[in-house]
mmCIF file of C-alpha atoms and ligand atoms in Angstrom:
data_model
loop_
_atom_site.group_PDB
_atom_site.id
_atom_site.type_symbol
_atom_site.label_atom_id
_atom_site.label_comp_id
_atom_site.label_asym_id
_atom_site.label_seq_id
_atom_site.Cartn_x
_atom_site.Cartn_y
_atom_site.Cartn_z
ATOM 1 C CA MET O 1 1.273 -4.673 -23.762
ATOM 2 C CA LEU O 2 1.911 -1.888 -21.884
ATOM 3 C CA ALA O 3 0.457 -0.477 -18.598
ATOM 4 C CA LEU O 4 1.744 2.788 -17.276
ATOM 5 C CA PHE O 5 1.552 3.617 -13.110
ATOM 6 C CA ASP O 6 1.479 6.421 -11.295
ATOM 7 C CA LEU O 7 2.918 6.364 -8.738
ATOM 8 C CA ASP O 8 2.455 8.329 -5.511
ATOM 9 C CA GLY O 9 -1.903 7.692 -4.054
ATOM 10 C CA THR O 10 -2.167 5.144 -7.338
ATOM 11 C CA LEU O 11 1.369 2.375 -5.931
ATOM 12 C CA ALA O 12 2.011 3.696 -2.762
ATOM 13 C CA ASP O 13 0.320 6.093 0.013
ATOM 14 C CA ARG O 14 2.992 8.651 0.053
ATOM 15 C CA ALA O 15 -0.033 10.801 1.850
ATOM 16 C CA ALA O 16 0.778 7.792 4.856
ATOM 17 C CA GLY O 17 4.253 7.953 4.601
ATOM 18 C CA LEU O 18 3.414 12.352 4.338
ATOM 19 C CA ARG O 19 2.165 12.034 7.721
ATOM 20 C CA ALA O 20 4.285 9.444 9.590
ATOM 21 C CA TRP O 21 7.359 11.931 8.780
ATOM 22 C CA ALA O 22 5.714 14.675 10.574
ATOM 23 C CA VAL O 23 5.429 13.260 13.588
ATOM 24 C CA GLU O 24 8.631 11.730 13.694
ATOM 25 C CA PHE O 25 9.938 15.499 12.080
ATOM 26 C CA CYS O 26 7.659 17.260 15.636
ATOM 27 C CA ALA O 27 9.712 14.348 17.730
ATOM 28 C CA ASP O 28 13.155 14.769 16.329
ATOM 29 C CA HIS O 29 12.390 18.809 16.715
ATOM 30 C CA GLY O 30 11.107 18.771 20.416
ATOM 31 C CA LEU O 31 7.429 19.915 18.479
ATOM 32 C CA ASP O 32 4.242 19.942 20.223
ATOM 33 C CA LEU O 33 2.984 16.238 17.444
ATOM 34 C CA ALA O 34 0.152 18.756 16.411
ATOM 35 C CA GLU O 35 2.444 20.471 13.908
ATOM 36 C CA ALA O 36 2.155 17.379 11.922
ATOM 37 C CA ASP O 37 -0.420 18.189 10.891
ATOM 38 C CA TRP O 38 0.073 22.358 9.335
ATOM 39 C CA LEU O 39 3.438 20.236 8.556
ATOM 40 C CA VAL O 40 0.787 17.939 6.240
ATOM 41 C CA GLU O 41 -1.759 20.896 5.173
ATOM 42 C CA ALA O 42 1.569 23.346 5.015
ATOM 43 C CA ASP O 43 2.664 19.964 2.117
ATOM 44 C CA GLY O 44 -0.373 20.492 -0.062
ATOM 45 C CA ASP O 45 -0.268 16.969 -0.956
ATOM 46 C CA GLY O 46 3.181 17.598 -2.338
ATOM 47 C CA ARG O 47 2.189 19.639 -4.829
ATOM 48 C CA VAL O 48 4.130 23.106 -3.393
ATOM 49 C CA ALA O 49 7.948 23.416 -4.104
ATOM 50 C CA LYS O 50 10.751 22.110 -1.630
ATOM 51 C CA GLU O 51 12.589 25.750 -1.130
ATOM 52 C CA GLU O 52 8.683 26.841 -0.056
ATOM 53 C CA PHE O 53 7.984 23.826 2.709
ATOM 54 C CA PHE O 54 11.019 24.063 4.206
ATOM 55 C CA GLY O 55 11.611 27.739 3.817
ATOM 56 C CA ARG O 56 7.965 27.860 5.739
ATOM 57 C CA VAL O 57 8.799 25.386 8.487
ATOM 58 C CA ARG O 58 12.216 27.324 8.922
ATOM 59 C CA GLU O 59 10.174 30.461 9.535
ATOM 60 C CA ARG O 60 7.811 28.460 11.593
ATOM 61 C CA TYR O 61 9.992 27.048 13.984
ATOM 62 C CA GLY O 62 13.403 28.709 14.310
ATOM 63 C CA LEU O 63 15.654 26.218 12.259
ATOM 64 C CA ALA O 64 19.091 26.776 11.939
ATOM 65 C CA GLU O 65 19.462 24.156 9.967
ATOM 66 C CA SER O 66 20.171 25.339 5.583
ATOM 67 C CA PHE O 67 17.465 24.152 3.494
ATOM 68 C CA GLU O 68 19.643 21.849 1.494
ATOM 69 C CA GLU O 69 20.162 20.228 5.208
ATOM 70 C CA LEU O 70 16.366 19.803 5.641
ATOM 71 C CA PHE O 71 16.215 18.778 2.881
ATOM 72 C CA ARG O 72 18.413 16.029 1.969
ATOM 73 C CA GLN O 73 17.176 14.778 5.151
ATOM 74 C CA TYR O 74 13.617 14.471 3.392
ATOM 75 C CA SER O 75 14.788 12.914 0.969
ATOM 76 C CA GLU O 76 16.328 10.500 2.530
ATOM 77 C CA TRP O 77 14.003 9.801 5.103
ATOM 78 C CA GLN O 78 10.148 10.507 3.369
ATOM 79 C CA PRO O 79 10.149 8.261 1.041
ATOM 80 C CA THR O 80 11.486 5.086 3.655
ATOM 81 C CA LEU O 81 8.013 5.765 5.573
ATOM 82 C CA ILE O 82 5.595 5.055 2.520
ATOM 83 C CA PRO O 83 4.317 2.473 2.622
ATOM 84 C CA VAL O 84 3.203 -0.124 -0.744
ATOM 85 C CA TYR O 85 -0.578 -0.257 -1.017
ATOM 86 C CA ASP O 86 -1.819 -3.934 -0.033
ATOM 87 C CA GLY O 87 -1.303 -6.201 -2.866
ATOM 88 C CA VAL O 88 1.037 -4.075 -5.441
ATOM 89 C CA LEU O 89 3.405 -5.963 -5.382
ATOM 90 C CA GLY O 90 2.442 -9.260 -5.633
ATOM 91 C CA GLY O 91 -0.171 -7.483 -8.209
ATOM 92 C CA LEU O 92 2.707 -6.224 -10.336
ATOM 93 C CA GLU O 93 4.387 -9.197 -10.182
ATOM 94 C CA ARG O 94 1.848 -10.634 -11.607
ATOM 95 C CA LEU O 95 1.242 -8.751 -14.286
ATOM 96 C CA ARG O 96 4.749 -8.870 -15.410
ATOM 97 C CA SER O 97 3.977 -12.884 -15.681
ATOM 98 C CA ALA O 98 1.300 -12.154 -17.166
ATOM 99 C CA GLY O 99 3.848 -10.710 -20.006
ATOM 100 C CA TRP O 100 2.830 -7.130 -18.982
ATOM 101 C CA ARG O 101 5.668 -4.391 -19.347
ATOM 102 C CA LEU O 102 5.315 -1.956 -16.473
ATOM 103 C CA GLY O 103 6.409 1.431 -16.601
ATOM 104 C CA VAL O 104 6.133 4.106 -13.787
ATOM 105 C CA VAL O 105 5.328 7.799 -14.606
ATOM 106 C CA THR O 106 6.138 10.354 -11.873
ATOM 107 C CA ASN O 107 5.824 14.008 -10.836
ATOM 108 C CA GLY O 108 8.397 15.230 -8.139
ATOM 109 C CA TYR O 109 11.793 15.809 -7.682
ATOM 110 C CA GLN O 110 14.213 13.044 -7.887
ATOM 111 C CA VAL O 111 15.635 12.217 -5.637
ATOM 112 C CA VAL O 112 12.433 12.138 -3.634
ATOM 113 C CA GLN O 113 10.742 9.883 -6.678
ATOM 114 C CA THR O 114 13.894 7.010 -7.361
ATOM 115 C CA ASN O 115 13.900 6.239 -2.951
ATOM 116 C CA THR O 116 10.404 6.406 -2.791
ATOM 117 C CA LEU O 117 11.110 3.478 -6.195
ATOM 118 C CA VAL O 118 12.954 2.063 -4.170
ATOM 119 C CA SER O 119 12.143 1.187 -0.700
ATOM 120 C CA THR O 120 9.156 0.338 -1.310
ATOM 121 C CA GLY O 121 10.176 -3.009 -3.704
ATOM 122 C CA ILE O 122 8.600 -1.453 -6.884
ATOM 123 C CA ALA O 123 11.422 -0.181 -8.330
ATOM 124 C CA GLU O 124 12.957 -3.804 -8.710
ATOM 125 C CA ARG O 125 9.427 -5.024 -9.746
ATOM 126 C CA VAL O 126 9.043 -2.274 -13.532
ATOM 127 C CA ASP O 127 10.960 -1.941 -16.975
ATOM 128 C CA GLY O 128 10.993 0.953 -16.569
ATOM 129 C CA TRP O 129 10.516 4.796 -14.643
ATOM 130 C CA ALA O 130 10.698 8.224 -15.525
ATOM 131 C CA ILE O 131 10.588 11.483 -13.163
ATOM 132 C CA SER O 132 9.443 14.874 -14.360
ATOM 133 C CA GLY O 133 12.122 16.527 -11.582
ATOM 134 C CA ALA O 134 14.954 14.453 -13.506
ATOM 135 C CA GLU O 135 13.482 14.961 -17.098
ATOM 136 C CA ASP O 136 11.718 18.381 -16.800
ATOM 137 C CA VAL O 137 9.007 17.435 -18.477
ATOM 138 C CA TRP O 138 5.457 16.943 -16.556
ATOM 139 C CA LYS O 139 2.128 15.383 -16.327
ATOM 140 C CA PRO O 140 -0.177 15.796 -18.122
ATOM 141 C CA ASP O 141 3.099 16.544 -21.299
ATOM 142 C CA VAL O 142 2.990 13.816 -22.817
ATOM 143 C CA ARG O 143 6.649 13.327 -23.619
ATOM 144 C CA LEU O 144 7.008 12.025 -19.721
ATOM 145 C CA PHE O 145 5.191 8.562 -20.711
ATOM 146 C CA GLU O 146 6.546 7.997 -23.383
ATOM 147 C CA ILE O 147 9.775 8.211 -22.147
ATOM 148 C CA ALA O 148 8.785 5.643 -18.844
ATOM 149 C CA ALA O 149 7.185 3.576 -22.589
ATOM 150 C CA ALA O 150 10.349 3.636 -23.628
ATOM 151 C CA ARG O 151 12.547 3.099 -20.753
ATOM 152 C CA ALA O 152 9.598 0.247 -19.768
ATOM 153 C CA GLY O 153 10.426 -1.149 -23.524
ATOM 154 C CA GLY O 154 6.552 -0.744 -24.399
ATOM 155 C CA LYS O 155 5.387 1.319 -27.256
ATOM 156 C CA PRO O 156 2.183 3.546 -26.187
ATOM 157 C CA GLY O 157 -1.249 2.650 -27.666
ATOM 158 C CA ALA O 158 -4.515 1.388 -27.165
ATOM 159 C CA ASP O 159 -4.292 -1.924 -26.017
ATOM 160 C CA GLY O 160 -2.124 -0.124 -23.321
ATOM 161 C CA TRP O 161 -3.035 1.441 -19.677
ATOM 162 C CA MET O 162 -2.453 4.075 -18.101
ATOM 163 C CA VAL O 163 -3.004 4.149 -13.841
ATOM 164 C CA GLY O 164 -3.133 6.881 -12.000
ATOM 165 C CA ASP O 165 -5.077 8.596 -9.264
ATOM 166 C CA SER O 166 -5.004 12.877 -10.525
ATOM 167 C CA THR O 167 -6.234 14.228 -13.462
ATOM 168 C CA ALA O 168 -3.362 14.942 -14.717
ATOM 169 C CA ASP O 169 -2.553 10.925 -15.085
ATOM 170 C CA ILE O 170 -5.332 10.677 -17.253
ATOM 171 C CA VAL O 171 -5.250 13.131 -18.885
ATOM 172 C CA GLY O 172 -2.046 12.478 -20.313
ATOM 173 C CA GLY O 173 -1.823 9.785 -20.201
ATOM 174 C CA HIS O 174 -5.166 9.821 -22.817
ATOM 175 C CA ALA O 175 -3.259 11.362 -25.002
ATOM 176 C CA ALA O 176 -0.418 9.320 -24.938
ATOM 177 C CA GLY O 177 -2.907 7.112 -26.349
ATOM 178 C CA LEU O 178 -3.321 3.977 -23.869
ATOM 179 C CA ARG O 179 -6.086 3.705 -22.282
ATOM 180 C CA THR O 180 -7.193 5.207 -18.597
ATOM 181 C CA ILE O 181 -8.201 3.773 -15.432
ATOM 182 C CA TRP O 182 -9.030 5.580 -12.509
ATOM 183 C CA LEU O 183 -8.635 5.843 -8.731
ATOM 184 C CA HIS O 184 -11.218 7.979 -7.293
ATOM 185 C CA HIS O 185 -9.862 8.305 -3.387
ATOM 186 C CA ASP O 186 -13.971 8.910 -2.564
ATOM 187 C CA ARG O 187 -13.592 12.273 -5.102
ATOM 188 C CA PRO O 188 -16.259 12.436 -8.238
ATOM 189 C CA TRP O 189 -14.146 12.410 -12.094
ATOM 190 C CA PRO O 190 -13.706 17.180 -12.710
ATOM 191 C CA ALA O 191 -17.087 17.009 -15.279
ATOM 192 C CA ALA O 192 -15.351 19.329 -17.828
ATOM 193 C CA GLU O 193 -11.803 17.018 -18.233
ATOM 194 C CA PRO O 194 -13.133 13.879 -20.954
ATOM 195 C CA ALA O 195 -14.030 10.618 -18.708
ATOM 196 C CA PRO O 196 -10.718 8.121 -17.373
ATOM 197 C CA THR O 197 -11.969 4.189 -19.331
ATOM 198 C CA ARG O 198 -12.850 2.520 -15.874
ATOM 199 C CA THR O 199 -12.697 4.043 -12.858
ATOM 200 C CA VAL O 200 -11.993 1.846 -9.529
ATOM 201 C CA SER O 201 -11.807 2.421 -5.917
ATOM 202 C CA ASN O 202 -8.024 1.186 -5.814
ATOM 203 C CA PRO O 203 -4.988 -0.377 -7.572
ATOM 204 C CA THR O 204 -5.952 -4.089 -6.626
ATOM 205 C CA GLU O 205 -9.045 -3.358 -8.742
ATOM 206 C CA ALA O 206 -6.352 -1.376 -11.896
ATOM 207 C CA ILE O 207 -4.186 -4.520 -11.792
ATOM 208 C CA ALA O 208 -7.219 -7.219 -11.934
ATOM 209 C CA LEU O 209 -8.627 -5.260 -14.760
ATOM 210 C CA ILE O 210 -5.556 -4.767 -17.118
ATOM 211 C CA LEU O 211 -5.252 -8.572 -16.452
ATOM 212 C CA GLY O 212 -8.720 -9.129 -17.912
ATOM 213 C CA LEU O 213 -10.148 -10.796 -13.874
ATOM 214 C CA GLY O 214 -12.783 -8.326 -14.577
ATOM 215 C CA ILE O 215 -13.961 -6.305 -10.752
ATOM 216 C CA ALA O 216 -16.859 -7.111 -8.025
HETATM 217 MG MG1 MG N 301 -0.985 10.183 -7.791
#
């Protein structure tokens, strides 16, 4: 029995962590705290490459620090500000106790995602993970799901689940042969894509579903 999870926006609240980092970055660099809004916007929910992001940051604020230095600071610091969603750590423990093999499938930089997994406490509660930046394979490519499954010691199959908040999670999970649970975050599912097996509003509901407890 295999359950795979996306990380950002599914198990951990990256948006909250990014916001906290932006506020601290402003304070550290003597910037108006209102610039935190600009930083969050420029981050593009993590989809903007960090070379581009920090290039814009350096230009806007006339920073002397190199990209390498700014990225090193970010990758050590920002992950420690990312909270896990309520109930996730206990939920992962319950899943494991019930015999599930657990894996994380995440798009992002190896150092940032690894630090996030460790600092949130998720790393020690799952059996393996696959990070796109480390494998050079990106969701929705099924190969990233297969790598995570192998590391978790499970096989993707119709008795397994993929849980995520992006269409890439659901499309890729489905292509890998898994049932899928989408965290909607108050967004409608894009009609052009094959629908997820189930839709929930938070990871606790997803974990309850996998445990067979049902949801209200
Ligand atoms: Mg996500």
